[in-house]
Coordinates of C-alpha atoms in Angstrom, one line a residue:
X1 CA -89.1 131.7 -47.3
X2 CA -88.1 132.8 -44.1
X3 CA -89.8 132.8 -40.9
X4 CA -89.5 136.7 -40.8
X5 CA -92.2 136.2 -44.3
X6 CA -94.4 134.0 -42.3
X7 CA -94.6 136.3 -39.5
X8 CA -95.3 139.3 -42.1
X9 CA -97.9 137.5 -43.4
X10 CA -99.4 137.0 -39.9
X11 CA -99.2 140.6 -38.7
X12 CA -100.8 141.4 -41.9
X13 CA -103.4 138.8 -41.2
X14 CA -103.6 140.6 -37.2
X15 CA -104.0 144.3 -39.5
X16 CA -107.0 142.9 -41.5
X17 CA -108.5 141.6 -38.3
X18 CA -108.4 145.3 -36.6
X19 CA -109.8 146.7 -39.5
X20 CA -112.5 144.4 -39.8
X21 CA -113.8 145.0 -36.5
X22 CA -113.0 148.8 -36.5
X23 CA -115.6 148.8 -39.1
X24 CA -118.0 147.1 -36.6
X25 CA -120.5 149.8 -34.8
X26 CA -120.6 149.8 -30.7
X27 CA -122.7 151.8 -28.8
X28 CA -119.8 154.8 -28.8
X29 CA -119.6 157.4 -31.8
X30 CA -116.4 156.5 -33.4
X31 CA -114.9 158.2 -36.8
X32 CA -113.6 154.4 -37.5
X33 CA -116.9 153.2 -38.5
X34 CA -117.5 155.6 -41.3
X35 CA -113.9 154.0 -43.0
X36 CA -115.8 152.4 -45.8
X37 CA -118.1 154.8 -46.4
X38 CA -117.7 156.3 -50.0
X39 CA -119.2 159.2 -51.1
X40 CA -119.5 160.3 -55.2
X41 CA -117.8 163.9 -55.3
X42 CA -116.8 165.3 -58.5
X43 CA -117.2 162.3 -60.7
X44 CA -115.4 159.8 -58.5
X45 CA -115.9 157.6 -55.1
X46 CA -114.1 159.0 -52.7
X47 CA -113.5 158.3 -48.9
X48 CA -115.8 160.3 -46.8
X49 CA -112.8 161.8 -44.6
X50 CA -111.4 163.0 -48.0
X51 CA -114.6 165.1 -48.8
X52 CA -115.4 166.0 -44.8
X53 CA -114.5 166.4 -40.9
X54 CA -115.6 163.6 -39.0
X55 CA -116.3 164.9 -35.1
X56 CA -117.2 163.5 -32.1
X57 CA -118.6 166.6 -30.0
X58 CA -120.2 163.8 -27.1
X59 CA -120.0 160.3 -26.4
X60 CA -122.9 159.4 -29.2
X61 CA -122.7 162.1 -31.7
X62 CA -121.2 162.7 -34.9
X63 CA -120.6 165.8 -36.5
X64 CA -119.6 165.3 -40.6
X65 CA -118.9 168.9 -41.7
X66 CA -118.2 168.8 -45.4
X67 CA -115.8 170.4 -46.8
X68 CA -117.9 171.8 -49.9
X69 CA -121.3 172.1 -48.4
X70 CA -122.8 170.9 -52.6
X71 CA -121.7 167.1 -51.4
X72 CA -123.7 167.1 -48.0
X73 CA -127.0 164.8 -49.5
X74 CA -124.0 162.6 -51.5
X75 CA -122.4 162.0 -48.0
X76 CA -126.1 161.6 -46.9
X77 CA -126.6 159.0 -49.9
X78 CA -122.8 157.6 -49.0
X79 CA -124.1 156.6 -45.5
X80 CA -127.2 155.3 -46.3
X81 CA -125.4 152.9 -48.9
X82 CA -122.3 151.5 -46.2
X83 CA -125.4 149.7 -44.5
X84 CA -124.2 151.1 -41.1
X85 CA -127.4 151.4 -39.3
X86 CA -127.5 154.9 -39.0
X87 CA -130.1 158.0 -39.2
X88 CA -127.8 161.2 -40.8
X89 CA -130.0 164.5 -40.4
X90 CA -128.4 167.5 -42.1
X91 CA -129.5 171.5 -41.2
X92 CA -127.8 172.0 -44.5
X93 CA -124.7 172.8 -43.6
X94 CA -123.3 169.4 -41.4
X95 CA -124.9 166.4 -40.9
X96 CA -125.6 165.1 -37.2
X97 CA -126.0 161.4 -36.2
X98 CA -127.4 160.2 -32.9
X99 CA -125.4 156.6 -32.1
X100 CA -128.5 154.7 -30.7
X101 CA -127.6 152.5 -27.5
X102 CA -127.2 148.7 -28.7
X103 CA -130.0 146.2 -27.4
X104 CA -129.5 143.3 -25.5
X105 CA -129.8 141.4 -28.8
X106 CA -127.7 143.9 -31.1
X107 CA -124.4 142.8 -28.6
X108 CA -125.4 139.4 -28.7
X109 CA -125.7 139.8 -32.4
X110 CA -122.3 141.6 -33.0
X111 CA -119.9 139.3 -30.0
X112 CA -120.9 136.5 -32.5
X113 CA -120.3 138.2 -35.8
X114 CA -116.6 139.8 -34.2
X115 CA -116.0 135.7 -32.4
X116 CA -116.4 134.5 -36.4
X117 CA -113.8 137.3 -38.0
X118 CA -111.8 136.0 -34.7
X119 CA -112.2 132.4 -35.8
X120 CA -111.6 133.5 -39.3
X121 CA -108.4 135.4 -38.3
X122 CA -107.1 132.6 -36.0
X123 CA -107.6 129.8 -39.2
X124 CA -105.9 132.1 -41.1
X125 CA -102.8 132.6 -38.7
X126 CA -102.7 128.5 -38.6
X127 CA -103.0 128.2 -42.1
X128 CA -99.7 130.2 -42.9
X129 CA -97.5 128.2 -39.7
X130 CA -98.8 125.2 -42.0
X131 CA -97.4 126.9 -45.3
X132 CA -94.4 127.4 -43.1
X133 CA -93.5 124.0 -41.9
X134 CA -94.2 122.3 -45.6
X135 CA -91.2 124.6 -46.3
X136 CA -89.3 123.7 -43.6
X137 CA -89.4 120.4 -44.4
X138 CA -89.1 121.0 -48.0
X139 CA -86.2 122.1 -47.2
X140 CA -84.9 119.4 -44.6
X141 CA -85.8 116.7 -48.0
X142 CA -83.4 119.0 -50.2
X143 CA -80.4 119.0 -47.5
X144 CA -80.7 122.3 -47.0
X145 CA -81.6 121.9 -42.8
X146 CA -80.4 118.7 -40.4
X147 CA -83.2 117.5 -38.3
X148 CA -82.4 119.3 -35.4
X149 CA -82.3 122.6 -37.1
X150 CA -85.7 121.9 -38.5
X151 CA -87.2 120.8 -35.3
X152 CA -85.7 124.2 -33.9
X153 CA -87.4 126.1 -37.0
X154 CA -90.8 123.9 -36.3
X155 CA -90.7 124.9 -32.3
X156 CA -89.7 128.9 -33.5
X157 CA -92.9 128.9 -36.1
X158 CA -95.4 127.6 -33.3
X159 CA -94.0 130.5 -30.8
X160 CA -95.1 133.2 -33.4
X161 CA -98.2 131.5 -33.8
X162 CA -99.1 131.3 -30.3
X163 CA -98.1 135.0 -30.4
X164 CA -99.9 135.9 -33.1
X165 CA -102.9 134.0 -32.2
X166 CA -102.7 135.1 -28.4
X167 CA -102.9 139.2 -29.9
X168 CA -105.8 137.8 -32.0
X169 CA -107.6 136.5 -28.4
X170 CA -106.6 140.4 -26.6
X171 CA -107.8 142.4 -29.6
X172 CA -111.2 139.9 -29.5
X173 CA -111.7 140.4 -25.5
X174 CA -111.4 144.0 -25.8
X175 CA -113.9 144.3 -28.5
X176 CA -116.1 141.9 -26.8
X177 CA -116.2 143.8 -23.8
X178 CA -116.4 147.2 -25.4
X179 CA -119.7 146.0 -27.3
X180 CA -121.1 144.7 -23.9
X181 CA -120.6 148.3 -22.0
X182 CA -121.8 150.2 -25.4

């Protein structure tokens, strides 16, 4: 494998880490939290943004307009089940939710849960430059690269790393600080 795989592999890795904490609920309305909410319409789970308009009219209020106005207690039901923390009222036509200010202890709480997918993310980011030098030196065993070329290839792996890793760290600060401010 190449070391264009291995970086693949690690911006995938950096994708999964911006969902995760896109999913993660700060003191701002955001459509981004309701990602993984699914909602039964018609037989099947769908995504709520498939079945709805997700608004932000002010800083902490959602507006879900559904699109067929049968499915608003199953969007109700949808949000109840993602676990999100939220109080949806409905005047039978949208659904309104108030995003309650975080406590003191609710930031604590989430800089700790976002520093462990960090930690998660950064492991995972090491774990593939290891996968990448056994092959290297796979490959310097078979013939296939002098020592020189593999120390090169070695020195090139741990520059995306420390890339990769160092976007992990930016993405984390801003997230970090964004949940402080709420």
């Amino acid at each position: 494998m190449s070391n264009e795989t291995y970086s693949a592999r690690m911006e995938k890795t950096i994708s999964a880490f911006k969902e995760s904490l896109s999913a993660i609920r700060t003191g701002r309305a955001s459509a981004a939290i309701f990602d993984r909410v699914r909602v039964s319409a018609y037989g099947a789970k769908s995504p709520l943004n498939q079945v709805a308009t997700i608004s932000i009219p002010e800083a902490r209020t959602i507006v879900i307009q559904p699109f067929d106005k049968s499915l608003i207690t199953e969007i109700e039901k949808g949000i109840g089940l993602a676990d999100l923390g939220l109080n949806p009222s409905n005047d039978g036509k949208v659904i309104r939710i108030s995003i309650p200010p975080l406590t003191a202890d609710r930031r604590k709480e989430l800089v700790k849960q976002i520093k462990g997918i960090a930690e998660n993310s950064r492991t995972a980011i090491r774990n593939i430059r290891r996968d990448g030098n056994e092959e290297l030196k796979k490959q310097q065993k078979a013939g296939e690269l002098t020592e020189d070329a593999l120390k090169t290839a070695e020195n090139d792996m741990q520059k995306e790393t420390d890339k990769f890793i160092a976007e992990i760290n930016k993405i984390y600060d801003a997230k970090e600080k964004e949940i402080m401010e709420g």
